[in-house]
Short mmCIF file of C-alpha atoms in Angstrom, two decimals:
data_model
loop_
_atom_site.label_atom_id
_atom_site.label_comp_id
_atom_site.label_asym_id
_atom_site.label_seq_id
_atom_site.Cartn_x
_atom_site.Cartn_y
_atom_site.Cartn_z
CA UNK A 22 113.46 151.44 107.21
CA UNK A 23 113.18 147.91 107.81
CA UNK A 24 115.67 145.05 106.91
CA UNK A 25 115.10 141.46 106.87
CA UNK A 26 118.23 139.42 106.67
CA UNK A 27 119.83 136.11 107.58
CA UNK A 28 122.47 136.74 109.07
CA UNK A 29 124.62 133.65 107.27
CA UNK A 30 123.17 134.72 103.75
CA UNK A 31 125.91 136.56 101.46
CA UNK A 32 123.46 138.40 99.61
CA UNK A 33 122.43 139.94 103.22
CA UNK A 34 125.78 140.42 103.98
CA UNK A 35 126.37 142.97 100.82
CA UNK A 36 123.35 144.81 101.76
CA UNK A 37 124.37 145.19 104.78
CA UNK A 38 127.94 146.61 104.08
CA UNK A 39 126.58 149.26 102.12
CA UNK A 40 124.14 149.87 105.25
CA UNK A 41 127.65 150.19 107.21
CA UNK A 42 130.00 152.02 104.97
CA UNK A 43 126.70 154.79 104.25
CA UNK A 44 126.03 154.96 108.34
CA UNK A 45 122.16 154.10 107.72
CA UNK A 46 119.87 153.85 110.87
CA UNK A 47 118.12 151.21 110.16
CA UNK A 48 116.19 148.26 111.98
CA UNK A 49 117.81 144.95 110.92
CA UNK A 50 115.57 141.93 111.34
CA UNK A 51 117.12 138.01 111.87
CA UNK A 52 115.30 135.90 109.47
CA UNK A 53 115.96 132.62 108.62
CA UNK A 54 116.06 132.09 104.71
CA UNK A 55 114.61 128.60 104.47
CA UNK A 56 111.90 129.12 106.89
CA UNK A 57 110.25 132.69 106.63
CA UNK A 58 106.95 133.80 108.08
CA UNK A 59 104.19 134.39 106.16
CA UNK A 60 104.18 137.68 106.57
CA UNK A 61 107.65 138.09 105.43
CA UNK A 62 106.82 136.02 101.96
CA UNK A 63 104.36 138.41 101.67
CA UNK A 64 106.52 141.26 100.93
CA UNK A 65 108.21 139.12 98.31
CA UNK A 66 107.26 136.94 95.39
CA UNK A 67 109.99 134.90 95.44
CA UNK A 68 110.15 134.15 99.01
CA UNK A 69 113.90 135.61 99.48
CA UNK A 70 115.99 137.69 101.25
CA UNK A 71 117.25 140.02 101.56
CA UNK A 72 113.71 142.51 101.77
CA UNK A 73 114.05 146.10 102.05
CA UNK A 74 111.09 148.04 103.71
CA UNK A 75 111.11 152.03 103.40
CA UNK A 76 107.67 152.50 104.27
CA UNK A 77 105.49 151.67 101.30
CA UNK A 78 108.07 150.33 99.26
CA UNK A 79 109.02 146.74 99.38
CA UNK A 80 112.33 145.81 97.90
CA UNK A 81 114.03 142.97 97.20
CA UNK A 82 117.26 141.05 95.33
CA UNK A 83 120.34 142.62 97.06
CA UNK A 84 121.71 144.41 94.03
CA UNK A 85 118.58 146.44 93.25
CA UNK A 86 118.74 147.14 97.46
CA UNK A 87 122.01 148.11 96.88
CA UNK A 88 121.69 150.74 94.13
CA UNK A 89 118.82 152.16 95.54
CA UNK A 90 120.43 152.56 98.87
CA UNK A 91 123.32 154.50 96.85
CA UNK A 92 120.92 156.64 95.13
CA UNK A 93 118.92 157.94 98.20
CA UNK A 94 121.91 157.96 100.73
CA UNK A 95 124.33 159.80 98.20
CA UNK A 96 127.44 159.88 100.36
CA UNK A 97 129.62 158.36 100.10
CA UNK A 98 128.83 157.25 96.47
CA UNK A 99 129.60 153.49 96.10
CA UNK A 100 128.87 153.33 91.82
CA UNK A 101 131.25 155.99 89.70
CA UNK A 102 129.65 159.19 88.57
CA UNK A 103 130.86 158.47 84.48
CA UNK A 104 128.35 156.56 82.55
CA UNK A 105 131.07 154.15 81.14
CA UNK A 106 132.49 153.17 85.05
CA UNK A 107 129.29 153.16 86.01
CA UNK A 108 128.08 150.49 83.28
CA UNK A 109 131.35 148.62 83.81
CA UNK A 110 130.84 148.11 87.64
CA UNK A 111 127.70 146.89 87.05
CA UNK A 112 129.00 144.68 84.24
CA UNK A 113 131.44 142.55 86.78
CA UNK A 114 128.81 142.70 89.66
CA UNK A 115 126.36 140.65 87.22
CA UNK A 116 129.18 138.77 86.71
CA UNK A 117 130.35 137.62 89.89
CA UNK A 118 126.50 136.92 90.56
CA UNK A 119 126.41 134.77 87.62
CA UNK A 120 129.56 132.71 87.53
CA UNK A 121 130.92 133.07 91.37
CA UNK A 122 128.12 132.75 93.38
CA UNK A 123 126.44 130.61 90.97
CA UNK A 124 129.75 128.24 91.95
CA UNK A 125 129.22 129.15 95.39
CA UNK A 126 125.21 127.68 95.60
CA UNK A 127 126.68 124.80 93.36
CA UNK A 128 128.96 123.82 95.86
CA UNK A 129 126.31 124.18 99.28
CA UNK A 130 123.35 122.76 97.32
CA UNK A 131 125.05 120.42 94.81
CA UNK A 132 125.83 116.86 94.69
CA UNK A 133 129.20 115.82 96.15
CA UNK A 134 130.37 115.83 92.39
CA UNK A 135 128.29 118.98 91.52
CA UNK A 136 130.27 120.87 94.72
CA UNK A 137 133.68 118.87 94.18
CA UNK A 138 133.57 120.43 90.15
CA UNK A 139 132.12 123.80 91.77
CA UNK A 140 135.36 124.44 94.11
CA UNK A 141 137.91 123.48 90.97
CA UNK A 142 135.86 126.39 89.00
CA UNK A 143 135.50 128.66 91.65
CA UNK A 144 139.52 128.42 92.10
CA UNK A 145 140.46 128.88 88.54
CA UNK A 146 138.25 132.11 88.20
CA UNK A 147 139.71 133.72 91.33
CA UNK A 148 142.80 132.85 90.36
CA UNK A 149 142.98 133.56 86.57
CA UNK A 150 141.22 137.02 87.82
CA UNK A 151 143.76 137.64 90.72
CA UNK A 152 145.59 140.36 88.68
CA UNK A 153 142.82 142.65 88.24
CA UNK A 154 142.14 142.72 92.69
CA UNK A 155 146.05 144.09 92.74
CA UNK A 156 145.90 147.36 90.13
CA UNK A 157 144.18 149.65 92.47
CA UNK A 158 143.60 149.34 96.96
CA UNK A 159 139.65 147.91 95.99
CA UNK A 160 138.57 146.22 92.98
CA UNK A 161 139.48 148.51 90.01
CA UNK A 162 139.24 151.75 92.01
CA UNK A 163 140.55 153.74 94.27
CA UNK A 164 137.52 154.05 96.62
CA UNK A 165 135.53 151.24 97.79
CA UNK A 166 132.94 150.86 95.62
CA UNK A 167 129.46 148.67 95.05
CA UNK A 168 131.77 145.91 93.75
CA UNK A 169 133.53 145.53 96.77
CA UNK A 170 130.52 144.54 99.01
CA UNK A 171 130.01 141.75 96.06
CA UNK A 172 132.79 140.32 96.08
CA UNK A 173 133.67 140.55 99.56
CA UNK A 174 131.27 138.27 101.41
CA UNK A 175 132.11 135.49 98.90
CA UNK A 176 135.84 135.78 99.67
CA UNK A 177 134.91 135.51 103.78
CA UNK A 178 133.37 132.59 102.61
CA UNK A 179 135.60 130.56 100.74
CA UNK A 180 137.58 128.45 104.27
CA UNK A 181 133.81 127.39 104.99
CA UNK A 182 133.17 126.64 101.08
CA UNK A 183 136.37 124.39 101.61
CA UNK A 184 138.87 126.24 99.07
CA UNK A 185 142.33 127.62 99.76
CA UNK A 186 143.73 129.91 97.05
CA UNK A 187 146.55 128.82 95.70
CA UNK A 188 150.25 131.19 95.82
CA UNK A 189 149.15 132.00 92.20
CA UNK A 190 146.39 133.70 93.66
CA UNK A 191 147.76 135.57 96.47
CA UNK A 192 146.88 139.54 94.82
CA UNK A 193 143.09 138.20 95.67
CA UNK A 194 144.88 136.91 99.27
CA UNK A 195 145.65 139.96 99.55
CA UNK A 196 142.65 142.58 98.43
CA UNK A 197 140.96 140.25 100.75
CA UNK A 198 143.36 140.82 103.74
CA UNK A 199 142.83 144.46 102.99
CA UNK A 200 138.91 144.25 102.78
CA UNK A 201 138.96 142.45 105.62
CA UNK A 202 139.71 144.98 107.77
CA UNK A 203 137.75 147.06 105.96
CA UNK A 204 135.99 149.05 109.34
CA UNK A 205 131.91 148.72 107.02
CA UNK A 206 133.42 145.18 106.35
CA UNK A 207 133.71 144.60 110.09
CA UNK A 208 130.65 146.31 111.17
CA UNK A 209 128.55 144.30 108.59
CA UNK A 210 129.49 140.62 110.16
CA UNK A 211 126.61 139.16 111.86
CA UNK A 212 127.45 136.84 114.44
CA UNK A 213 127.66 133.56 112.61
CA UNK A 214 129.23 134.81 109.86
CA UNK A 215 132.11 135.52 112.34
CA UNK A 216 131.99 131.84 113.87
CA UNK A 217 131.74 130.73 110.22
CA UNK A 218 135.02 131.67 109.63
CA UNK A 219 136.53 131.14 113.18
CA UNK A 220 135.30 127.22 112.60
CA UNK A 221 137.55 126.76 110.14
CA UNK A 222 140.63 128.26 111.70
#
């Protein structure tokens, strides 16, 4: 199996924590998102990463990568085995793709108003949400789960997005501490995405 990846994308980044926490050989390519070989684009219609390549099957967007990782590398299993969980995890992970990270590309792509109204948003949802990342040691659960490696590159993110969680928000402080440290969290930080962070310390 083949995996093309930048390694500053977040998308990438959750891909590649499952990669870690399910101890996958794989072969993970460096790719740069906005400039992709033709050969790459070939592999996807949408000209994205990340791209999944286990022999004749080409897959891409990171959370259909991400469930079919779970499903052919069973252990450990990162989605619950009840129907309900199951549809609930999935539930929030659309979520944070739709409202978080939709702040997040606001924010790097957007006008300087666009990103200023982005970080405001992206701060009240963490924060309003912060009492659901302290009920259980991961989100909701009590085993790291497919949400976690959502969520979890966006929070490594937020010093370079320019937002600092207020006190009100300190149970997501905290998950994110925890995650952190996290030893698929650690082995799934490319290079720059450590000196992302370290630039803003």
């Amino acid at each position: 199996m083949t995996l093309y990846s930048d390694p500053v994308c977040p998308y990438c980044h959750r891909v590649r924590m499952v990669l870690a926490e399910k101890k996958i050989g794989i072969e993970i390519i460096d790719v740069d998102a906005d400039d992709l070989a033709p050969e790459i684009l070939g592999l996807n219609p949408y000209g994205t990463v990340p791209i999944l390549v286990d022999r004749d099957l080409h897959l891409y967007e990171s959370q259909i990568i991400m469930e079919y990782l779970d499903e052919r590398f069973p252990h450990p299993p990162l989605l619950p085995i009840d129907p309900v969980a199951r549809a609930n995890a999935r539930l929030f992970m659309y979520r944070v793709d739709r409202d978080w990270y939709g702040l997040m590309r606001d924010i790097l792509r957007g006008s300087q108003k666009e990103a200023k109204a982005a970080r405001i948003a992206l701060t009240q949802g963490l924060t309003e949400t912060a009492p659901l990342f302290g009920v259980n040691p991961f989100f909701l659960s009590d085993e790291f789960s497919l949400v976690d490696c959502t969520i979890a590159p966006l929070l490594w993110r937020l010093p370079a997005l320019g937002i600092e969680l207020p006190p009100e928000a300190v149970e997501v402080t905290r998950y994110a501490t925890r995650i952190f440290e996290w030893p698929s969290f650690r082995l799934s930080l490319s290079d720059a995405e450590r000196e992302l962070v370290a630039d803003q310390s």
